[in-house]
């Protein structure tokens, strides 16, 4: 098959290096000597999937630390899909060029709600039935993990199993269990797997709805099957596996650098933030571990950049000395350090200057809202003074352009809050003109707020597309010199909203949308909204039911059975505090805020260093 | 000091673009801990200059790069260290020291030879060289900058050879590179198709050599240096 692909197909597609495999540090294990064979499927194109840190972790973990095997497959770009279908080439992995349906397990990572159409398309290209009920033990187990599966219900009918929480904590156990029970019938296999903590088998539950369409309850069909699914949590990141030899792509990928995950989780408590809840509590890696990982990764890849990643890297207790040490150590080889979105304060700018010594980076800040009132509502504990001090420091140290992230459509938003964004942008520009050596450029990216499951804002109504479009008009009514604004597509945000708080009944809409040709929905050139609306109509789904309704506190939510550890009382309390503009502290500094997650997992915030910044 | 290296790119790497090749090579230099020189400025880069771009879809038997070092290094040492870290399908074959006066590869390489490996068929390939070389003009649609415009390849073709093997026929074509006429491999493929060669008969295409041509003599980028 490989020869045919190289000879007849790759010369005719764009970016053929997406499909050739044979990268540096690829691990090709002996198929016949391995136990459970798993294909790790990323439902987006190679350069996106190859940038995902979680995939790198699981790839190395399974292949280096077990007798199982894990091979990679990414969504073929539509031109490649067309070629493959016309030559009757099934979806294949990059290690062995074996068809995906020859594997025992196919695991998808769901990083984004709308990636589901790519999942269906990839299953279809593998000749695997899309509905879980149509697959027996002749077919691979189709599983999924990642942030999206904290509300797995909209996708429940397509997957045999969901894995909830930190994947490296559970995957080997899971593959062992698959191996031990490989001779059983599918149903019996599933019953065994359902006993593992963090493993959810949707077909083992019945779901009931109320007459008004709201969710009523979910009942396990067997006594052994748990009522709630508790996420899995790595207790100490220093002990957790992290790859020293990540696969090095030949073509440029989105995040093309060595990566250090300095910590997992975030303690800031922004009330809109899904990741902030589901990845809690904060667990850090020690500087010692990180420096060792940096040196191993650079030696095995030859990258000239080290990225420090996490939800809020500038909060990492060792960030100051880590950055300074890395810069010092690798500067001479021209190897730089990069920081993702910065915290909004002067300390961040000082560190960014440190980073700049080697390589120029863009400066990105996320004030999220334009007025103090709104920042208090969302618990973004940043003041205008801090923000202006940060940009002043940045302009004084030579930056000429700054990127800012905002959200609109937030709960309780008024015209004043929108005007606040514009005012803030102008103030920042003025700050630039007074402090920078040249005229400055400001870029603002405005995303629409999408209420997410497991957050304090999970009960809120989402702005309608019309409301969001009107806000966009307000924000962009006057052109402002040297300020560029870009907006997320409000229709995409709407769909994300449907699925982020959706339930099982949505599966037929997803199936229909895929059948009508939906795929790569995260890519504006392929996104087609009317196809989705048709799919909803034909499957008798009113999508507004999921987005536009203010849910009462006593409504049972379809994702409640997924136990992230957070208490419902805490979420409710946070939501009430938001309504009155009362902020909540940061549990790293201000003591426990009572979210309930640490006691639920009998762990604690894991701070590794004395904070020096 | 400067080094000039000759390397081979096998078929499994033939789909890499020029930037991919550059990245592959600089990352290998870093893995091998070669004492390369860096440029100044905000985005320091390894002082590596590759020869003419190997087209995507074509593998290469003898490709070249020049590299500047900040320390003396024995060429044999360089070959050994690099080959230990280069991926399967890429290998340094030769390496020599360059003195500072030597011109850069991009400046000196002005010709190349492509080999088309064909499935033996009824087609009489032996008549092909004379038939093509005796024409005044060999027109194809340009696939380069002025896409679609008629382009005469004839002044850019120096030599055509045909060799028969048990399983295949190899057609070698020596062409001009760069100014005044840049002959591309895909244009040559179009030319062969115009001559009745069928697409499915083309088994493989590779660039066999890069040259510094002086009149009728084709030097390798190593020869003039020695």
CSV table of C-alpha atoms in Angstrom, one decimal, chain B residues 54-181:
chain,number,residue,atom,x,y,z
B,54,UNK,CA,15.4,19.8,-5.2
B,55,UNK,CA,11.9,19.8,-6.6
B,56,UNK,CA,9.1,18.2,-4.5
B,57,UNK,CA,8.4,14.7,-5.8
B,58,UNK,CA,12.0,14.1,-7.0
B,59,UNK,CA,14.8,12.4,-5.1
B,60,UNK,CA,18.5,13.4,-5.5
B,61,UNK,CA,21.7,11.4,-5.8
B,62,UNK,CA,24.1,14.2,-5.5
B,63,UNK,CA,22.8,17.4,-3.7
B,64,UNK,CA,25.0,20.0,-2.1
B,65,UNK,CA,25.2,22.5,0.7
B,66,UNK,CA,27.8,24.9,2.1
B,67,UNK,CA,28.2,25.5,5.8
B,68,UNK,CA,30.1,28.0,7.8
B,69,UNK,CA,31.7,26.8,11.0
B,70,UNK,CA,33.2,28.7,14.0
B,71,UNK,CA,35.8,26.1,14.7
B,72,UNK,CA,38.0,23.9,12.6
B,73,UNK,CA,36.5,20.5,11.9
B,74,UNK,CA,37.8,17.7,9.8
B,75,UNK,CA,35.5,16.9,6.9
B,76,UNK,CA,35.6,13.2,7.7
B,77,UNK,CA,34.6,14.0,11.2
B,78,UNK,CA,31.7,16.0,9.9
B,79,UNK,CA,30.5,13.2,7.7
B,80,UNK,CA,30.6,10.7,10.6
B,81,UNK,CA,28.8,13.0,13.1
B,82,UNK,CA,26.1,14.0,10.7
B,83,UNK,CA,25.4,10.5,9.3
B,84,UNK,CA,24.8,9.3,12.8
B,85,UNK,CA,21.8,11.7,13.3
B,86,UNK,CA,20.4,12.1,9.8
B,87,UNK,CA,17.1,10.3,9.2
B,88,UNK,CA,16.8,7.2,7.1
B,89,UNK,CA,17.0,8.3,3.5
B,90,UNK,CA,19.5,11.0,3.8
B,91,UNK,CA,23.3,10.7,3.9
B,92,UNK,CA,26.3,12.9,3.5
B,93,UNK,CA,28.5,11.2,0.9
B,94,UNK,CA,31.4,13.6,0.6
B,95,UNK,CA,32.7,16.7,2.3
B,96,UNK,CA,35.6,19.1,1.6
B,97,UNK,CA,37.0,22.3,3.1
B,98,UNK,CA,36.3,25.5,1.1
B,99,UNK,CA,38.4,28.5,1.3
B,100,UNK,CA,36.8,31.9,1.8
B,101,UNK,CA,37.2,32.9,-1.9
B,102,UNK,CA,35.0,30.1,-3.2
B,103,UNK,CA,31.7,31.3,-4.7
B,104,UNK,CA,28.5,30.1,-3.1
B,105,UNK,CA,26.7,27.1,-4.6
B,106,UNK,CA,23.8,29.1,-5.8
B,107,UNK,CA,26.1,31.1,-7.9
B,108,UNK,CA,28.0,28.3,-9.5
B,109,UNK,CA,25.5,25.5,-10.1
B,110,UNK,CA,24.1,26.2,-13.6
B,111,UNK,CA,23.2,22.7,-14.9
B,112,UNK,CA,21.7,19.5,-13.7
B,113,UNK,CA,20.8,16.1,-15.0
B,114,UNK,CA,17.5,14.4,-14.4
B,115,UNK,CA,16.9,10.7,-14.9
B,116,UNK,CA,13.5,9.3,-15.9
B,117,UNK,CA,13.1,5.6,-15.1
B,118,UNK,CA,10.6,4.0,-17.5
B,119,UNK,CA,8.9,0.7,-17.8
B,120,UNK,CA,10.2,-1.2,-20.9
B,121,UNK,CA,7.5,-1.2,-23.6
B,122,UNK,CA,7.1,-1.3,-27.4
B,123,UNK,CA,8.3,2.3,-27.5
B,124,UNK,CA,11.6,2.8,-29.3
B,125,UNK,CA,13.4,5.0,-26.8
B,126,UNK,CA,16.8,4.7,-28.6
B,127,UNK,CA,15.6,7.1,-31.3
B,128,UNK,CA,14.5,9.7,-28.8
B,129,UNK,CA,17.7,11.6,-28.2
B,130,UNK,CA,18.4,12.3,-31.9
B,131,UNK,CA,14.8,13.1,-32.6
B,132,UNK,CA,14.7,15.7,-29.8
B,133,UNK,CA,18.1,17.1,-30.3
B,134,UNK,CA,17.6,17.7,-34.0
B,135,UNK,CA,14.6,19.9,-33.5
B,136,UNK,CA,15.0,23.7,-33.6
B,137,UNK,CA,12.4,24.2,-30.9
B,138,UNK,CA,10.9,22.0,-28.2
B,139,UNK,CA,7.8,23.8,-27.0
B,140,UNK,CA,6.0,23.0,-23.7
B,141,UNK,CA,3.7,25.0,-21.5
B,142,UNK,CA,5.8,26.6,-18.8
B,143,UNK,CA,5.3,25.3,-15.3
B,144,UNK,CA,7.6,27.9,-13.8
B,145,UNK,CA,7.0,31.6,-13.1
B,146,UNK,CA,5.1,32.3,-16.3
B,147,UNK,CA,2.8,29.4,-15.9
B,148,UNK,CA,1.0,28.3,-19.1
B,149,UNK,CA,3.1,30.4,-21.5
B,150,UNK,CA,4.8,28.5,-24.4
B,151,UNK,CA,8.4,27.8,-23.4
B,152,UNK,CA,11.1,26.5,-25.7
B,153,UNK,CA,13.2,24.0,-23.8
B,154,UNK,CA,15.6,23.3,-26.7
B,155,UNK,CA,18.3,25.9,-25.9
B,156,UNK,CA,18.3,24.6,-22.3
B,157,UNK,CA,18.9,20.9,-23.2
B,158,UNK,CA,22.5,19.9,-23.6
B,159,UNK,CA,22.4,16.1,-23.8
B,160,UNK,CA,20.1,13.2,-23.7
B,161,UNK,CA,21.1,9.6,-23.1
B,162,UNK,CA,19.2,6.3,-23.1
B,163,UNK,CA,20.2,3.2,-21.3
B,164,UNK,CA,18.5,-0.1,-21.3
B,165,UNK,CA,18.3,-2.4,-18.2
B,166,UNK,CA,16.6,-5.6,-17.6
B,167,UNK,CA,13.6,-4.1,-15.7
B,168,UNK,CA,13.7,-0.5,-17.0
B,169,UNK,CA,14.9,2.1,-19.4
B,170,UNK,CA,16.7,5.1,-18.1
B,171,UNK,CA,16.6,8.4,-19.9
B,172,UNK,CA,19.1,11.0,-18.7
B,173,UNK,CA,18.6,14.6,-19.7
B,174,UNK,CA,21.3,17.3,-19.0
B,175,UNK,CA,19.7,20.7,-18.7
B,176,UNK,CA,20.4,24.3,-17.9
B,177,UNK,CA,19.5,25.7,-14.5
B,178,UNK,CA,18.8,29.3,-13.7
B,179,UNK,CA,19.5,32.0,-16.3
B,180,UNK,CA,19.0,32.2,-19.2
B,181,UNK,CA,16.6,29.3,-19.2
